Amino acid sequence: MPSQKIIIDTDPGQDDAIGILLALASPAELDVLGIVTVAGNVPLSLTSRNALILCELANKTETKVFAGCSRPLVRPLVTAEHVHGKTGLDGAELPPPTMSLQKQHGVDWTIETLLEAEDNSITICCFAPLTNVAMAMIKAPQILPKIKNIVMMGGGYFEGGNITPTSEFNIFVDPHAASTVLSCGRPLVMLPLDVTHKALMQRKWLEDLKALGTPVGDAAFGMMSFYERFDLEKYGSGGGPLHDPTVIAYLLQQELFEGKFVNVEIEISSELTMGMTVVDWWKVTDRPPNVTYINQINADGFFQLILKRLAIL
Ligand code: BDR
Ligand code: CA
């Protein structure tokens, strides 16, 4: 029996793709109840299509995929084709999906699933703007006790932002949703740029992916090769950061990560710093801690975990 029931909320996105594949490759630990898509890296029609394509790539056609919200709660949608390409999965040659989306709206399914669950039993894994999760909390606050944990990729403090000087993409796209989720009172774990910028893809790892010689290895190599070009140009670093799979790796091997339980608030008023994650790292205020904020990773262990799991798909 898998030890953890999870919902994946996502906007694939090549790095989301690796996160989804990693989760689907880990049935001994993770029971993926469903995948819910949201508008983010690319519009909802594409993130939904991509999620279906990825389930088929992983040969997990029984996975339920639901489309969620098509735009943020308040602000207009901002997408990231400049990073992910036109489709969101540029770099991989993948056939169109034969699977279909589930009919129910992703937010309604999330609510229904949580309401039917035992208290403290489901982990929500967020790879994207938090619109769906916030909507579910607003629509049905009685879901809150059912949530065991919310583990999200988002934010950045010491590293600054990647879409504006102060703000990370997932939080910036829907800062009002992020603020709602951060104040929900349930356990929260954030994997911000401060940790993902320490998880840089090395050439050898990319070659190892390719050497798997499988459709998953080929697709992962193609997607990652396309995706890292943007960060390489931008940061001039030794490899592009692999963001979203840190969420799943955290569930699988928590010992790879370190962080601190601190207060994190979201800026939702200032246009200049909109979506900034204000982290009280040094506890200089009386604001109560609400987030386990991760800032350290054993990068080698992380990349080996992904390689090992993707090899079995
Ligand atoms: C986050 O933004 C998206 O572009 C990635 O998929 C990731 O979720 C990184 O800032
Ligand atoms: Ca994402």
XYZ file of C-alpha atoms and ligand atoms in Angstrom:
324
model
C 0.000 0.000 0.000
C 1.418 3.416 -0.923
C 2.033 5.429 2.219
C 0.914 8.847 0.964
C -2.209 9.924 -0.916
C -1.470 12.921 -3.109
C -3.167 15.341 -5.485
C -0.873 17.011 -8.019
C -1.816 20.539 -9.057
C 0.245 21.526 -12.068
C 0.826 23.613 -15.237
C 3.101 21.400 -17.369
C 5.766 22.765 -18.230
C 8.871 20.598 -18.743
C 9.900 20.679 -15.069
C 6.330 19.850 -14.039
C 6.620 16.939 -16.480
C 9.579 15.477 -14.592
C 7.693 15.973 -11.319
C 4.659 14.116 -12.685
C 6.808 11.289 -14.079
C 8.673 10.990 -10.766
C 5.386 10.698 -8.864
C 3.917 8.171 -11.308
C 7.140 6.161 -11.063
C 6.801 5.861 -7.282
C 3.674 3.758 -6.641
C 5.155 2.092 -3.561
C 5.180 5.432 -1.752
C 2.680 7.633 -3.566
C -0.951 7.107 -4.479
C -1.635 9.772 -7.110
C -5.382 10.300 -6.626
C -5.526 12.699 -9.557
C -3.807 15.447 -11.466
C -5.436 18.872 -11.666
C -4.265 21.397 -14.225
C -4.229 25.167 -14.042
C -3.287 28.033 -16.329
C 0.321 29.065 -15.773
C 3.319 28.278 -17.929
C 0.921 28.040 -20.883
C -2.888 28.418 -21.084
C -5.156 25.814 -19.493
C -6.001 23.999 -22.734
C -2.301 23.236 -23.196
C -1.452 22.389 -19.573
C -4.387 19.950 -19.610
C -3.326 18.410 -22.896
C 0.239 18.107 -21.629
C -0.830 16.344 -18.437
C -2.665 13.729 -20.535
C 0.349 13.305 -22.826
C 2.589 12.720 -19.804
C 0.318 10.090 -18.259
C 0.396 8.239 -21.565
C 4.165 8.576 -21.800
C 4.416 7.011 -18.338
C 2.002 4.287 -19.381
C -0.314 5.261 -16.537
C -3.472 5.779 -18.548
C -5.622 5.003 -15.513
C -4.554 8.328 -13.953
C -7.407 10.815 -13.599
C -6.690 14.257 -15.048
C -8.994 17.219 -14.366
C -8.885 20.716 -15.810
C -9.004 23.435 -13.182
C -9.018 27.237 -13.419
C -8.247 29.067 -16.634
C -7.046 32.278 -15.005
C -5.825 33.669 -11.672
C -8.282 34.863 -9.002
C -7.788 38.588 -9.554
C -5.012 39.482 -11.958
C -4.774 38.744 -15.684
C -2.952 35.568 -16.638
C 0.796 35.795 -17.281
C 2.319 32.830 -19.136
C 5.919 31.721 -19.693
C 6.326 30.580 -23.293
C 9.691 32.377 -23.233
C 10.881 29.599 -20.913
C 8.793 26.578 -21.883
C 8.149 27.150 -25.590
C 4.815 27.377 -27.357
C 3.422 24.039 -26.216
C 4.907 23.984 -22.710
C 6.624 20.680 -23.501
C 8.851 21.887 -26.333
C 11.899 19.689 -26.851
C 10.022 16.365 -26.808
C 8.322 14.738 -29.765
C 5.244 13.254 -28.129
C 2.065 11.961 -29.778
C -1.250 13.751 -29.152
C -3.199 12.267 -26.237
C -5.737 9.528 -26.700
C -6.832 9.767 -23.053
C -9.529 12.279 -22.184
C -9.915 14.743 -19.382
C -12.356 13.851 -16.629
C -15.603 15.775 -16.974
C -15.664 17.274 -13.482
C -13.976 20.620 -12.842
C -10.646 20.169 -11.057
C -11.611 22.374 -8.139
C -14.863 20.489 -7.560
C -13.051 17.158 -7.746
C -10.441 18.361 -5.263
C -13.203 19.416 -2.859
C -15.148 16.169 -3.288
C -12.026 14.048 -2.824
C -10.966 15.867 0.312
C -14.455 15.800 1.820
C -14.629 12.027 1.369
C -11.206 11.523 2.954
C -10.197 11.044 6.577
C -8.878 14.021 8.485
C -5.215 14.819 7.909
C -4.866 12.278 5.111
C -4.141 13.948 1.744
C -1.072 15.875 0.637
C -1.549 18.498 -2.068
C 1.516 18.846 -4.283
C 1.624 22.207 -6.039
C 3.830 22.796 -9.072
C 2.039 25.903 -10.321
C 0.100 29.067 -9.455
C -2.112 28.233 -6.476
C -5.426 29.273 -8.057
C -7.159 25.865 -7.838
C -6.118 25.209 -4.267
C -7.213 28.676 -3.112
C -10.515 28.329 -4.983
C -11.165 24.988 -3.271
C -10.455 26.547 0.141
C -12.717 29.509 -0.575
C -15.533 27.395 -1.949
C -15.391 24.712 0.762
C -13.399 25.671 3.851
C -14.517 22.414 5.465
C -11.844 20.649 3.370
C -9.080 22.149 5.507
C -8.895 19.461 8.239
C -8.623 16.786 5.550
C -5.371 18.232 4.232
C -2.305 16.608 5.722
C 0.198 18.912 4.100
C 0.581 21.306 1.190
C 3.986 20.976 -0.451
C 4.588 23.647 -3.069
C 7.260 24.834 -5.435
C 7.186 28.587 -5.248
C 8.693 31.723 -3.858
C 12.220 32.914 -3.348
C 13.877 35.220 -0.874
C 17.669 35.115 -0.882
C 17.656 34.436 -4.642
C 15.152 37.177 -5.494
C 12.676 36.498 -8.282
C 12.677 34.906 -11.726
C 9.759 36.753 -13.363
C 10.258 40.127 -11.646
C 13.246 41.173 -9.546
C 11.374 40.234 -6.366
C 8.981 37.488 -7.396
C 8.977 33.868 -8.427
C 6.651 32.860 -11.293
C 4.130 30.604 -9.487
C 3.514 33.140 -6.731
C 3.592 36.158 -9.056
C 0.973 34.734 -11.430
C -1.598 34.383 -8.649
C -0.402 36.227 -5.546
C -3.926 36.429 -4.103
C -4.273 32.663 -4.316
C -0.840 32.217 -2.734
C -1.793 34.550 0.096
C -5.016 32.592 0.688
C -3.163 29.280 0.800
C -0.386 30.566 3.048
C -2.887 31.710 5.622
C -4.948 28.493 5.598
C -3.572 27.185 8.880
C -2.606 23.736 7.569
C 1.015 22.480 7.383
C 2.841 24.064 4.449
C 6.211 23.301 2.895
C 7.754 25.689 0.368
C 10.461 24.723 -2.106
C 11.540 28.146 -3.337
C 14.160 29.346 -5.802
C 16.558 29.414 -2.824
C 16.622 25.629 -3.004
C 15.900 24.955 -6.687
C 18.801 27.174 -7.729
C 20.966 24.635 -5.893
C 19.466 21.803 -7.983
C 21.213 22.471 -11.279
C 21.112 19.901 -14.075
C 24.558 18.690 -15.035
C 25.436 17.565 -18.573
C 26.362 14.086 -17.296
C 22.893 13.668 -15.759
C 21.246 14.707 -19.019
C 23.379 12.166 -20.877
C 22.390 9.519 -18.305
C 18.730 10.286 -18.996
C 19.310 9.811 -22.688
C 21.225 6.605 -22.040
C 18.134 5.081 -20.426
C 17.171 4.370 -24.031
C 13.444 4.424 -23.237
C 10.643 6.697 -24.509
C 10.602 8.371 -21.067
C 14.387 8.851 -21.076
C 14.331 10.270 -24.607
C 11.452 12.633 -23.852
C 12.998 13.782 -20.564
C 16.332 14.417 -22.280
C 14.660 16.378 -25.091
C 12.513 18.454 -22.740
C 15.321 19.216 -20.314
C 17.732 20.156 -23.090
C 15.203 22.654 -24.439
C 14.214 23.970 -21.018
C 17.672 24.573 -19.618
C 18.773 26.841 -22.484
C 16.787 29.741 -21.010
C 18.343 29.571 -17.551
C 21.809 28.941 -18.936
C 21.576 32.165 -20.943
C 20.038 34.037 -18.029
C 22.226 32.943 -15.127
C 25.259 31.739 -17.023
C 25.385 28.954 -14.425
C 26.512 25.363 -14.592
C 23.087 23.985 -15.532
C 19.412 24.933 -15.413
C 17.495 24.555 -12.130
C 14.956 21.738 -11.927
C 12.136 23.248 -9.871
C 8.939 21.226 -9.571
C 10.305 17.697 -9.008
C 11.721 18.914 -5.675
C 8.144 18.688 -4.341
C 7.901 14.958 -5.073
C 11.493 14.290 -4.017
C 10.672 15.951 -0.687
C 7.864 13.416 -0.160
C 10.034 10.492 -1.219
C 13.289 11.369 0.539
C 12.857 14.188 3.010
C 16.390 13.647 4.287
C 17.689 15.256 1.075
C 16.339 18.634 2.253
C 16.822 21.136 5.067
C 14.905 24.243 6.011
C 13.405 26.251 8.810
C 9.866 26.838 10.140
C 9.288 30.559 9.613
C 6.675 33.175 8.775
C 6.102 33.777 5.056
C 3.683 36.416 3.750
C 2.855 37.416 0.179
C 2.923 40.968 -1.166
C -0.406 41.676 -2.865
C -0.575 45.491 -2.911
C 2.597 46.934 -4.374
C 2.875 46.715 -8.172
C 6.664 46.969 -7.849
C 7.044 43.933 -5.587
C 3.795 42.096 -6.401
C 4.022 38.407 -5.468
C 7.145 38.744 -3.361
C 7.485 36.072 -0.683
C 8.469 37.993 2.437
C 10.295 35.428 4.543
C 11.035 36.216 8.168
C 14.114 33.992 8.064
C 15.766 35.618 11.106
C 12.521 35.821 13.082
C 12.680 39.579 13.427
C 8.891 39.945 13.755
C 6.262 38.424 16.034
C 4.406 37.023 13.037
C 3.765 33.347 13.733
C 5.623 30.736 11.644
C 3.372 29.193 8.981
C 5.746 27.555 6.492
C 8.593 25.053 6.510
C 10.819 27.012 4.154
C 13.408 24.776 2.476
C 16.750 26.254 1.504
C 19.157 23.290 1.285
C 19.220 20.205 -0.945
C 21.510 17.256 -1.501
C 21.511 17.871 -5.265
C 23.366 14.700 -6.162
C 20.902 12.560 -4.203
C 17.997 14.420 -5.837
C 19.189 13.843 -9.398
C 20.044 10.195 -8.722
C 16.562 9.634 -7.298
C 14.948 11.007 -10.459
C 17.178 8.965 -12.737
C 16.550 5.763 -10.796
C 12.766 6.235 -10.776
C 12.420 7.355 -14.402
C 14.378 4.251 -15.404
C 11.510 2.011 -14.278
C 8.801 3.716 -16.350
C 8.133 27.639 -11.581
O 7.575 28.397 -12.651
C 7.324 27.582 -13.759
O 7.792 28.179 -14.928
C 7.978 26.253 -13.487
O 7.207 25.204 -14.024
C 8.008 26.197 -11.984
O 6.795 25.675 -11.460
C 9.555 28.117 -11.352
O 9.560 29.466 -11.009
Ca 5.205 24.473 -12.879
